[in-house]
Short mmCIF file of C-alpha atoms and ligand atoms in Angstrom, two decimals:
data_model
loop_
_atom_site.label_atom_id
_atom_site.label_comp_id
_atom_site.label_asym_id
_atom_site.label_seq_id
_atom_site.Cartn_x
_atom_site.Cartn_y
_atom_site.Cartn_z
CA MET Y 1 1.46 -7.21 -7.94
CA HIS Y 2 -1.24 -7.07 -5.36
CA THR Y 3 -4.32 -5.18 -5.12
CA ALA Y 4 -6.68 -3.79 -2.44
CA HIS Y 5 -9.23 -1.23 -2.10
CA LEU Y 6 -10.92 0.75 0.81
CA THR Y 7 -13.67 3.30 1.13
CA ILE Y 8 -13.59 7.01 2.43
CA ASP Y 9 -16.75 8.27 3.82
CA PRO Y 10 -16.64 10.99 6.50
CA ALA Y 11 -20.12 9.86 7.76
CA PHE Y 12 -18.23 6.97 9.42
CA LYS Y 13 -16.35 8.51 12.04
CA ILE Y 14 -14.61 6.80 14.92
CA ALA Y 15 -13.60 9.62 16.95
CA PRO Y 16 -11.89 13.17 17.05
CA VAL Y 17 -7.80 12.50 16.67
CA SER Y 18 -6.66 13.31 19.96
CA ARG Y 19 -3.50 15.66 20.46
CA ARG Y 20 -2.19 13.25 22.94
CA THR Y 21 -1.93 10.33 20.80
CA PHE Y 22 1.68 11.96 19.70
CA GLY Y 23 3.31 11.99 23.03
CA THR Y 24 6.59 10.80 23.78
CA PHE Y 25 8.87 10.12 26.74
CA VAL Y 26 11.86 11.13 28.51
CA GLU Y 27 13.37 9.03 31.05
CA HIS Y 28 16.72 9.19 33.02
CA LEU Y 29 18.01 6.50 30.98
CA GLY Y 30 21.07 6.09 29.13
CA ARG Y 31 21.57 9.51 27.00
CA CYS Y 32 18.15 10.53 26.79
CA VAL Y 33 18.67 13.36 29.40
CA TYR Y 34 22.27 14.00 29.47
CA THR Y 35 23.69 14.52 26.01
CA GLY Y 36 20.23 14.13 24.81
CA ILE Y 37 18.11 17.11 25.50
CA TYR Y 38 20.45 18.38 27.82
CA GLU Y 39 24.34 18.95 27.04
CA PRO Y 40 25.63 22.34 28.27
CA GLY Y 41 28.86 23.11 26.30
CA HIS Y 42 27.25 21.64 23.19
CA PRO Y 43 27.78 24.35 20.31
CA THR Y 44 24.03 24.57 20.16
CA ALA Y 45 23.38 24.78 24.17
CA ASP Y 46 21.22 27.62 25.12
CA GLU Y 47 21.24 29.54 28.34
CA ASP Y 48 19.69 26.49 30.39
CA GLY Y 49 21.91 23.85 28.70
CA PHE Y 50 19.38 22.50 26.50
CA ARG Y 51 20.54 21.62 23.04
CA ARG Y 52 18.61 23.56 20.36
CA ASP Y 53 19.01 21.34 17.74
CA VAL Y 54 17.22 18.59 19.51
CA LEU Y 55 14.85 21.13 20.57
CA HIS Y 56 14.08 21.97 17.04
CA LEU Y 57 13.96 18.22 16.00
CA ALA Y 58 11.40 17.67 18.83
CA ARG Y 59 9.30 20.66 17.32
CA GLU Y 60 9.65 18.90 13.99
CA LEU Y 61 8.35 15.70 15.39
CA GLY Y 62 5.07 17.31 16.27
CA ILE Y 63 5.03 15.92 19.77
CA SER Y 64 2.27 16.65 22.24
CA THR Y 65 2.91 15.53 25.58
CA VAL Y 66 6.08 14.19 27.33
CA ARG Y 67 6.31 11.63 29.95
CA TYR Y 68 8.87 11.98 32.75
CA PRO Y 69 11.14 10.84 34.68
CA GLY Y 70 10.62 6.88 34.00
CA GLY Y 71 9.82 4.37 33.23
CA ASN Y 72 11.87 1.92 35.67
CA PHE Y 73 13.89 4.61 36.70
CA VAL Y 74 11.14 6.38 38.69
CA SER Y 75 10.37 3.26 40.79
CA GLY Y 76 13.61 4.23 42.73
CA TYR Y 77 13.62 8.11 42.39
CA ARG Y 78 13.78 10.52 45.15
CA TRP Y 79 12.22 13.86 43.07
CA GLU Y 80 13.57 16.01 46.08
CA ASP Y 81 17.00 15.05 44.97
CA GLY Y 82 16.20 17.31 41.51
CA ILE Y 83 15.58 20.50 43.16
CA GLY Y 84 17.37 23.51 44.32
CA PRO Y 85 20.98 24.64 43.93
CA ARG Y 86 22.86 22.32 41.43
CA GLU Y 87 26.05 22.01 43.27
CA GLN Y 88 24.25 20.77 46.44
CA ARG Y 89 22.18 18.04 44.71
CA PRO Y 90 23.45 14.27 45.56
CA ARG Y 91 24.78 11.84 43.18
CA ARG Y 92 22.71 8.51 43.27
CA LEU Y 93 22.71 5.07 42.11
CA ASN Y 94 20.28 4.52 39.44
CA LEU Y 95 19.26 0.91 40.15
CA ALA Y 96 17.13 0.39 36.73
CA TRP Y 97 19.51 1.05 34.85
CA HIS Y 98 23.15 0.36 36.56
CA SER Y 99 24.52 4.27 36.40
CA THR Y 100 24.89 7.02 38.40
CA GLU Y 101 22.49 9.73 38.49
CA THR Y 102 24.22 13.30 39.00
CA ASN Y 103 20.49 14.92 39.36
CA GLU Y 104 21.80 18.09 37.08
CA VAL Y 105 18.28 17.85 35.50
CA GLY Y 106 15.23 17.43 37.87
CA VAL Y 107 11.49 18.46 37.64
CA ASP Y 108 11.99 22.23 37.06
CA GLU Y 109 14.72 21.94 34.25
CA PHE Y 110 12.63 19.51 32.80
CA LEU Y 111 9.27 21.57 32.95
CA ARG Y 112 11.54 24.70 31.53
CA TRP Y 113 12.24 22.13 28.56
CA CYS Y 114 8.70 21.62 28.30
CA THR Y 115 7.80 25.23 27.85
CA LYS Y 116 10.77 25.60 25.20
CA ALA Y 117 9.25 22.67 23.39
CA GLU Y 118 5.64 23.59 23.75
CA VAL Y 119 4.65 20.46 25.12
CA GLU Y 120 2.37 19.20 27.87
CA PRO Y 121 4.20 17.32 30.85
CA MET Y 122 2.92 13.81 32.14
CA MET Y 123 4.51 13.10 35.20
CA ALA Y 124 4.98 9.83 36.98
CA VAL Y 125 5.17 9.26 40.54
CA ASN Y 126 7.35 6.74 42.42
CA LEU Y 127 5.11 3.78 43.82
CA GLY Y 128 7.97 1.31 44.27
CA THR Y 129 10.45 2.50 46.84
CA ARG Y 130 8.08 5.48 47.77
CA GLY Y 131 4.21 6.11 48.11
CA ILE Y 132 1.42 8.41 48.96
CA GLU Y 133 3.56 10.86 50.93
CA ALA Y 134 6.40 11.53 48.32
CA ALA Y 135 3.47 11.79 45.44
CA LEU Y 136 1.86 14.41 47.38
CA ASP Y 137 4.83 16.50 47.87
CA LEU Y 138 5.93 16.32 44.34
CA LEU Y 139 2.16 17.42 43.51
CA GLU Y 140 2.23 20.33 45.72
CA TYR Y 141 5.46 21.51 44.73
CA CYS Y 142 4.34 21.30 41.38
CA ASN Y 143 0.91 22.55 41.25
CA HIS Y 144 -0.01 24.62 44.83
CA PRO Y 145 0.25 28.18 43.96
CA SER Y 146 2.20 29.43 46.86
CA GLY Y 147 2.17 29.94 50.61
CA THR Y 148 3.37 26.34 51.90
CA THR Y 149 6.85 25.20 52.31
CA LEU Y 150 7.24 23.25 49.06
CA SER Y 151 5.47 25.44 46.73
CA ASP Y 152 7.60 28.24 47.99
CA ARG Y 153 10.58 26.23 47.46
CA ARG Y 154 9.46 26.14 43.84
CA VAL Y 155 8.78 29.90 43.70
CA ALA Y 156 12.02 30.43 45.36
CA GLY Y 157 13.65 28.30 42.50
CA GLY Y 158 12.36 30.69 40.02
CA ALA Y 159 9.10 29.17 39.00
CA LYS Y 160 6.76 31.70 40.39
CA SER Y 161 3.69 30.17 38.78
CA PRO Y 162 2.32 26.68 39.54
CA TYR Y 163 3.35 24.36 36.63
CA ASP Y 164 -0.24 23.27 36.74
CA ILE Y 165 0.22 19.67 35.56
CA ARG Y 166 -2.84 17.46 34.48
CA MET Y 167 -1.54 13.99 33.70
CA TRP Y 168 -0.15 11.93 36.37
CA CYS Y 169 1.13 8.23 36.09
CA LEU Y 170 0.74 6.52 39.61
CA GLY Y 171 3.72 4.17 39.27
CA ASN Y 172 5.39 2.29 36.51
CA GLU Y 173 5.12 -1.48 35.34
CA MET Y 174 4.29 -2.58 38.75
CA ASP Y 175 3.11 -5.99 37.37
CA GLY Y 176 7.06 -6.33 36.29
CA PRO Y 177 9.39 -8.52 38.37
CA TRP Y 178 12.25 -6.28 37.13
CA GLN Y 179 10.54 -3.24 38.82
CA THR Y 180 12.10 -1.86 42.16
CA GLY Y 181 9.24 -2.51 44.44
CA HIS Y 182 7.04 -4.88 42.06
CA LYS Y 183 3.70 -5.83 43.66
CA THR Y 184 0.83 -8.31 43.11
CA ALA Y 185 -2.14 -6.26 41.45
CA ARG Y 186 -4.08 -6.03 44.53
CA GLU Y 187 -1.32 -4.73 46.54
CA TYR Y 188 -0.64 -2.14 43.50
CA GLY Y 189 -4.43 -1.59 43.53
CA ARG Y 190 -4.72 -0.62 46.59
CA LEU Y 191 -1.81 1.78 46.71
CA ALA Y 192 -2.71 3.26 43.49
CA ALA Y 193 -6.32 3.90 44.88
CA GLU Y 194 -5.24 5.66 48.03
CA THR Y 195 -2.51 7.76 46.02
CA ALA Y 196 -5.16 8.78 43.59
CA ARG Y 197 -7.54 9.65 46.57
CA ALA Y 198 -4.83 11.74 48.35
CA MET Y 199 -3.84 13.64 45.01
CA ARG Y 200 -7.53 14.35 44.30
CA ALA Y 201 -7.74 15.83 47.53
CA LEU Y 202 -5.08 18.35 46.85
CA ASP Y 203 -6.07 18.81 43.34
CA PRO Y 204 -9.40 17.30 42.28
CA GLY Y 205 -8.82 18.14 38.49
CA LEU Y 206 -6.02 15.77 37.74
CA GLU Y 207 -6.09 13.02 35.34
CA LEU Y 208 -4.64 9.84 36.65
CA ILE Y 209 -3.42 6.81 34.94
CA ALA Y 210 -3.43 3.35 36.96
CA CYS Y 211 -0.68 0.93 35.53
CA GLY Y 212 -1.77 -1.73 33.33
CA SER Y 213 0.36 -4.54 31.97
CA SER Y 214 3.95 -4.12 30.53
CA SER Y 215 2.95 -6.35 27.60
CA SER Y 216 0.37 -8.37 26.52
CA SER Y 217 2.44 -11.66 27.21
CA MET Y 218 2.53 -10.99 30.74
CA PRO Y 219 1.38 -14.30 32.83
CA THR Y 220 -0.82 -11.91 34.81
CA PHE Y 221 -2.19 -9.75 31.42
CA GLY Y 222 -5.80 -9.42 31.84
CA SER Y 223 -6.31 -10.26 35.28
CA TRP Y 224 -4.10 -7.30 36.24
CA GLU Y 225 -5.85 -4.89 34.65
CA ALA Y 226 -9.30 -6.38 35.97
CA THR Y 227 -7.75 -6.38 39.82
CA VAL Y 228 -6.33 -3.17 39.64
CA LEU Y 229 -9.45 -1.44 38.02
CA GLN Y 230 -11.48 -2.93 40.96
CA GLU Y 231 -9.67 -1.17 43.07
CA THR Y 232 -9.30 2.19 41.29
CA TYR Y 233 -12.29 2.51 39.17
CA ASP Y 234 -13.65 5.50 40.35
CA LEU Y 235 -10.48 7.27 41.15
CA VAL Y 236 -8.72 7.08 37.76
CA ASP Y 237 -9.03 8.19 34.20
CA TYR Y 238 -7.08 5.59 32.36
CA ILE Y 239 -5.24 2.46 32.46
CA SER Y 240 -1.71 1.85 30.75
CA CYS Y 241 -0.51 -0.34 28.11
CA HIS Y 242 3.01 -0.64 27.06
CA ALA Y 243 4.36 -2.62 24.08
CA TYR Y 244 7.61 -3.18 22.39
CA TYR Y 245 8.21 -5.27 19.04
CA GLU Y 246 10.97 -6.58 17.28
CA GLU Y 247 12.00 -8.79 14.13
CA LYS Y 248 12.62 -12.16 15.80
CA ASP Y 249 14.64 -15.10 14.01
CA GLY Y 250 14.83 -13.26 10.63
CA ASP Y 251 11.00 -13.35 10.54
CA LEU Y 252 10.20 -9.92 8.42
CA ALA Y 253 6.73 -10.76 7.52
CA GLY Y 254 5.57 -11.83 11.05
CA PHE Y 255 7.30 -8.52 12.13
CA LEU Y 256 5.73 -6.30 9.65
CA ALA Y 257 2.33 -7.58 11.23
CA CYS Y 258 3.22 -6.62 15.23
CA ALA Y 259 0.45 -4.26 14.92
CA THR Y 260 -1.97 -6.97 15.12
CA ASP Y 261 -1.02 -7.92 18.67
CA MET Y 262 -1.33 -4.20 19.56
CA GLU Y 263 -5.03 -4.34 18.29
CA HIS Y 264 -5.57 -7.48 20.01
CA PHE Y 265 -4.12 -5.60 23.22
CA ILE Y 266 -6.14 -2.74 23.15
CA SER Y 267 -9.35 -4.82 22.19
CA SER Y 268 -8.78 -6.84 25.44
CA VAL Y 269 -8.02 -3.90 27.90
CA THR Y 270 -11.25 -1.93 26.77
CA ALA Y 271 -13.05 -5.10 27.22
CA THR Y 272 -11.76 -5.77 30.61
CA ALA Y 273 -12.37 -2.30 31.74
CA ASP Y 274 -15.65 -2.13 30.41
CA HIS Y 275 -16.43 -5.48 32.04
CA ILE Y 276 -15.37 -4.09 35.44
CA GLY Y 277 -17.27 -0.85 34.71
CA ALA Y 278 -20.42 -3.05 34.34
CA THR Y 279 -19.94 -5.17 37.64
CA LEU Y 280 -19.57 -1.62 39.17
CA LYS Y 281 -22.93 -0.57 37.35
CA SER Y 282 -20.81 2.52 36.43
CA ARG Y 283 -21.71 4.73 33.23
CA LYS Y 284 -18.03 5.99 33.37
CA LYS Y 285 -15.30 4.83 30.73
CA ILE Y 286 -11.99 3.86 31.53
CA ASN Y 287 -9.58 5.13 28.62
CA ILE Y 288 -6.17 3.81 27.53
CA SER Y 289 -3.02 5.76 27.77
CA PHE Y 290 -0.81 3.78 25.48
CA ASP Y 291 2.37 5.42 27.36
CA GLU Y 292 5.10 3.22 26.20
CA TRP Y 293 5.17 1.84 22.51
CA ASN Y 294 7.93 1.22 19.66
CA ILE Y 295 10.29 -0.86 17.88
CA TRP Y 296 12.96 -2.16 20.53
CA TYR Y 297 15.56 -4.80 19.92
CA LEU Y 298 14.86 -5.66 23.68
CA SER Y 299 16.36 -9.34 23.30
CA ARG Y 300 19.45 -7.76 22.10
CA HIS Y 301 19.49 -5.48 25.37
CA GLN Y 302 18.46 -8.50 27.75
CA SER Y 303 21.50 -10.42 26.37
CA ALA Y 304 24.13 -7.62 27.25
CA THR Y 305 25.68 -7.44 30.46
CA PRO Y 306 24.50 -4.43 32.43
CA PRO Y 307 27.47 -1.72 32.85
CA ARG Y 308 29.44 -2.63 36.00
CA ASP Y 309 31.27 0.61 36.94
CA TRP Y 310 27.90 2.74 37.45
CA PRO Y 311 28.74 5.10 34.56
CA THR Y 312 27.08 8.26 34.00
CA ALA Y 313 24.65 8.61 31.05
CA PRO Y 314 26.03 5.62 29.34
CA ARG Y 315 25.20 4.48 25.67
CA LEU Y 316 22.21 2.12 26.34
CA LEU Y 317 19.19 0.88 24.27
CA GLU Y 318 20.49 2.69 21.32
CA ASP Y 319 18.94 1.02 18.66
CA HIS Y 320 19.47 2.35 14.97
CA TYR Y 321 16.19 1.91 13.25
CA HIS Y 322 16.12 0.66 9.32
CA LEU Y 323 13.52 0.96 7.00
CA ALA Y 324 11.53 -2.30 7.92
CA ASP Y 325 11.46 -0.86 11.51
CA ALA Y 326 9.97 2.44 10.22
CA VAL Y 327 7.06 0.45 8.47
CA ALA Y 328 6.29 -1.57 11.51
CA PHE Y 329 6.34 1.43 13.64
CA GLY Y 330 3.99 3.18 11.26
CA GLY Y 331 1.53 0.28 11.51
CA LEU Y 332 1.50 0.75 15.08
CA LEU Y 333 0.65 4.37 14.69
CA ILE Y 334 -2.18 3.43 12.30
CA THR Y 335 -3.38 1.18 15.04
CA LEU Y 336 -3.34 3.88 17.68
CA LEU Y 337 -5.43 6.05 15.60
CA ARG Y 338 -8.20 3.57 14.54
CA HIS Y 339 -8.43 3.23 18.35
CA SER Y 340 -9.03 6.80 19.02
CA ASP Y 341 -12.37 6.08 20.77
CA ARG Y 342 -10.47 4.74 23.79
CA VAL Y 343 -6.77 5.27 23.05
CA THR Y 344 -6.61 8.86 24.01
CA ALA Y 345 -3.16 9.41 25.23
CA ALA Y 346 -0.01 7.34 23.93
CA CYS Y 347 3.87 8.20 24.51
CA LEU Y 348 6.36 6.71 21.80
CA ALA Y 349 9.16 5.62 24.11
CA GLN Y 350 11.66 7.30 24.06
CA LEU Y 351 12.57 10.81 22.69
CA VAL Y 352 16.25 11.10 22.10
CA ASN Y 353 18.90 8.31 21.75
CA VAL Y 354 17.11 5.37 24.09
CA ILE Y 355 15.30 3.74 21.29
CA ALA Y 356 14.54 6.86 19.98
CA PRO Y 357 13.55 9.00 16.65
CA ILE Y 358 16.23 11.19 17.18
CA MET Y 359 19.98 10.76 17.74
CA THR Y 360 22.64 13.05 18.84
CA GLU Y 361 26.77 12.68 19.20
CA PRO Y 362 28.12 14.33 22.36
CA GLY Y 363 29.49 17.56 21.05
CA GLY Y 364 28.43 16.51 17.54
CA PRO Y 365 25.48 16.38 15.45
CA SER Y 366 21.73 15.26 15.73
CA TRP Y 367 19.75 13.27 13.33
CA ARG Y 368 16.50 11.67 12.40
CA GLN Y 369 16.22 8.04 12.56
CA THR Y 370 13.95 6.17 10.10
CA THR Y 371 11.05 6.40 12.57
CA PHE Y 372 11.02 9.93 12.83
CA HIS Y 373 9.12 10.03 9.75
CA PRO Y 374 6.00 8.21 10.24
CA PHE Y 375 5.60 10.07 13.61
CA ALA Y 376 6.16 13.80 12.39
CA GLN Y 377 4.19 13.23 9.45
CA THR Y 378 1.10 11.57 11.11
CA SER Y 379 1.38 14.25 13.92
CA ARG Y 380 1.39 17.07 11.18
CA LEU Y 381 -1.39 15.71 9.05
CA ALA Y 382 -3.72 13.64 11.20
CA ALA Y 383 -6.49 16.09 11.96
CA GLY Y 384 -10.12 16.21 12.49
CA ASP Y 385 -11.88 13.05 12.83
CA VAL Y 386 -10.62 9.46 12.34
CA LEU Y 387 -12.63 7.50 9.99
CA ARG Y 388 -13.74 3.66 9.69
CA ILE Y 389 -12.49 3.04 6.10
CA GLU Y 390 -12.72 -1.07 6.09
CA PRO Y 391 -9.85 -2.20 3.91
CA VAL Y 392 -10.38 -5.09 1.68
CA SER Y 393 -7.16 -6.58 1.03
CA PRO Y 394 -5.47 -9.93 0.48
CA THR Y 395 -3.82 -11.47 3.59
CA TYR Y 396 -0.75 -13.35 4.26
CA GLU Y 397 -0.17 -16.26 6.83
CA THR Y 398 2.29 -15.41 9.88
CA ALA Y 399 3.40 -17.64 12.40
CA ASP Y 400 2.74 -15.25 15.61
CA HIS Y 401 -0.43 -13.35 14.30
CA GLY Y 402 -2.36 -15.74 11.85
CA ASP Y 403 -3.52 -14.54 8.87
CA VAL Y 404 -2.82 -10.57 8.54
CA PRO Y 405 -3.81 -7.93 5.76
CA LEU Y 406 -1.16 -6.80 3.43
CA LEU Y 407 -2.60 -3.43 3.69
CA HIS Y 408 -3.11 -1.66 7.27
CA ALA Y 409 -4.59 1.85 6.61
CA VAL Y 410 -6.39 4.60 8.49
CA ALA Y 411 -7.78 7.94 7.43
CA THR Y 412 -8.44 11.23 9.24
CA HIS Y 413 -10.76 13.95 7.91
CA THR Y 414 -11.38 17.45 8.45
CA GLU Y 415 -14.62 18.81 7.30
CA GLY Y 416 -14.16 21.31 4.26
CA GLU Y 417 -10.57 20.92 4.43
CA ALA Y 418 -8.26 17.92 4.09
CA THR Y 419 -8.40 13.90 4.07
CA THR Y 420 -5.38 11.97 4.74
CA LEU Y 421 -4.78 8.28 4.34
CA PHE Y 422 -1.66 6.57 6.08
CA ALA Y 423 -1.33 3.20 4.87
CA ILE Y 424 1.62 0.52 5.03
CA ASN Y 425 2.12 -2.26 2.59
CA ARG Y 426 3.56 -5.36 4.35
CA ALA Y 427 4.31 -7.48 1.24
CA THR Y 428 7.70 -8.18 0.99
CA ASP Y 429 7.50 -9.50 -2.33
CA ALA Y 430 5.47 -6.91 -4.42
CA PRO Y 431 3.88 -3.33 -4.69
CA LEU Y 432 0.31 -3.23 -3.69
CA SER Y 433 -2.00 -1.22 -6.00
CA LEU Y 434 -4.57 0.74 -4.02
CA GLN Y 435 -8.02 1.78 -5.16
CA ILE Y 436 -9.89 4.44 -3.06
CA ASP Y 437 -13.30 4.94 -3.28
CA ALA Y 438 -13.98 8.33 -2.27
CA ARG Y 439 -17.05 9.30 -3.65
CA ALA Y 440 -18.65 10.43 -0.70
CA LEU Y 441 -16.19 13.11 -0.31
CA GLY Y 442 -17.72 14.41 -3.70
CA GLY Y 443 -15.03 14.57 -6.64
CA ALA Y 444 -11.97 14.27 -4.28
CA ARG Y 445 -8.63 13.98 -6.12
CA ILE Y 446 -4.94 13.09 -4.43
CA VAL Y 447 -2.99 15.94 -4.19
CA GLN Y 448 0.19 14.37 -3.07
CA CYS Y 449 1.25 10.78 -1.91
CA THR Y 450 4.84 10.60 0.00
CA THR Y 451 6.21 7.41 0.46
CA LEU Y 452 9.13 5.73 2.89
CA THR Y 453 10.84 3.04 1.30
CA ASP Y 454 14.15 1.78 -0.07
CA PRO Y 455 15.20 -1.31 -2.10
CA ASP Y 456 17.03 -2.38 1.05
CA VAL Y 457 14.81 -2.83 3.70
CA TYR Y 458 17.42 -2.97 6.33
CA ALA Y 459 19.02 0.69 5.23
CA ARG Y 460 19.23 3.02 7.99
CA ASN Y 461 19.97 6.73 8.64
CA THR Y 462 23.28 7.63 10.22
CA ALA Y 463 25.28 10.78 11.01
CA ASP Y 464 26.95 10.64 7.73
CA ALA Y 465 23.94 9.82 5.75
CA PRO Y 466 21.10 11.07 7.81
CA ASP Y 467 18.77 11.40 4.93
CA ARG Y 468 19.01 7.87 3.34
CA ILE Y 469 15.65 7.06 4.50
CA ALA Y 470 13.04 9.97 4.22
CA PRO Y 471 9.71 10.32 2.45
CA ARG Y 472 9.92 10.99 -1.07
CA LEU Y 473 7.22 12.00 -3.72
CA ASN Y 474 5.18 8.84 -5.08
CA PRO Y 475 4.27 9.52 -8.68
CA ASP Y 476 2.33 6.32 -9.36
CA ILE Y 477 -0.87 7.81 -8.81
CA GLN Y 478 -4.05 7.90 -10.96
CA HIS Y 479 -7.18 9.92 -10.93
CA ASP Y 480 -9.71 8.07 -12.24
CA PRO Y 481 -10.12 5.66 -10.66
CA LEU Y 482 -8.21 6.88 -7.56
CA THR Y 483 -5.27 4.83 -7.32
CA VAL Y 484 -1.88 4.59 -5.71
CA LEU Y 485 1.01 2.11 -5.91
CA LEU Y 486 2.64 1.19 -2.79
CA PRO Y 487 5.88 -0.25 -3.13
CA PRO Y 488 6.85 -3.53 -0.84
CA VAL Y 489 7.35 -2.75 2.79
CA SER Y 490 6.11 1.02 2.62
CA TRP Y 491 4.93 3.75 4.59
CA ASN Y 492 2.65 5.84 2.63
CA VAL Y 493 0.95 9.30 3.17
CA ILE Y 494 -1.82 10.42 0.78
CA GLN Y 495 -3.37 13.51 0.97
CA LEU Y 496 -6.82 14.19 -0.60
CA ALA Y 497 -8.65 17.36 -1.60
O1 LIG S 1 11.58 2.47 27.73
C1 LIG S 1 12.59 1.70 28.52
C2 LIG S 1 11.66 0.93 29.84
O2 LIG S 1 10.76 0.09 29.15
C3 LIG S 1 11.25 1.88 30.55
O3 LIG S 1 11.99 2.29 31.48
C4 LIG S 1 10.20 0.80 31.39
O4 LIG S 1 9.13 1.08 31.89
C5 LIG S 1 9.67 -0.35 30.12
O5 LIG S 1 9.89 -1.69 30.70
#
């Protein structure tokens, strides 16, 4: 048995919980859109062809923001293909994912879905094959009230009021050689700056996101952010980060520590942004939009042959997550919250079928993957302020991340209401007894503790057994002193009152 302790004191606030931390991502990739959110003819389809079962699960997941339409897809996308009468929309090659795009779903359909799901859209513009003009046209189409050709086309299509989209991504992963229209940092920085300037002339209140690095292992990591921010500092609000993790070579213990890389990523980008701010004598702070994060078995995808026959909505990137994935995933969520002072927006990539918490079968059921649960619980229960709790925990050695604590945790607190602790036990060999010093809360007690665990760390949820892995009540709690027993390889939510 391992032991650890931490202190919860509402005086030590990091920042308010940002609802935008609980964003996700819908890309025209595989079956995320088609047979994911949209499937006319499905038994649950509504009048617009959206699957009601998926809408229901998206609401249960508690998502706040949805990034669209890509991803790598956006860098070859002509947004005009997706508006107007469906029968006149062109079919195009989706170069990023070697498939055929039917354009049955475009901007208007996506925004209608957002209204139904009660989420905020985050729109990305194509700075790969296109540039300032297409970005301005899309913005005018979406946000200008009426009286111009583009805004009147939107009105004619049935959307009388402007969509008033606030958050816009200036391209996607432009540092990656795989990106259509890949650029050097200086080339991208200049284009992002001029696009931002023009977009602000049309709509000054936008929140703009410049592309940061596609991962912390990119050869240009650090210098990319510095150069891009030199060009864009006064014109953007966010720099993006993207990170995906997977278990490699059977190193489960190292994989469970992957949030350590995310911690390093966030601290490095924050330091770089602040350095550029200092050189510019600016008091402005650039925040982080961690707008792609997840567990993704990318090496499997990279070793697969891309589809040769340009299929429509093929099964791509359909990772089936197990318990250990959900625990590593929970660690990433904890890290995002721990950095709420600078990470004020984030998107789990993606929402349905494609490396997703929700899976569907065409014409069939939908179900929750293991990773659904940490996200849904945190989105529902993280509220008020994020607290600095400084866990004291035994550590273990990993090949990739050095010495890492067995316990990774964060707490949130709403004055006079609830305090919730989110914690993972990374130990693969034994439970961890966690003692909580909550004296500063004045007689707090544990109201409930739920735990996500399983004797088989590689157990998954499937269409036939959709609830094999789900949070269950943890009976191993004591009140004096406040103590919870966290099973090995587990995600835990402890509610105090
Ligand atoms: O989310 C899948 C892909 O990962 C996105 O299209 C791209 O931006 C990233 O490399």
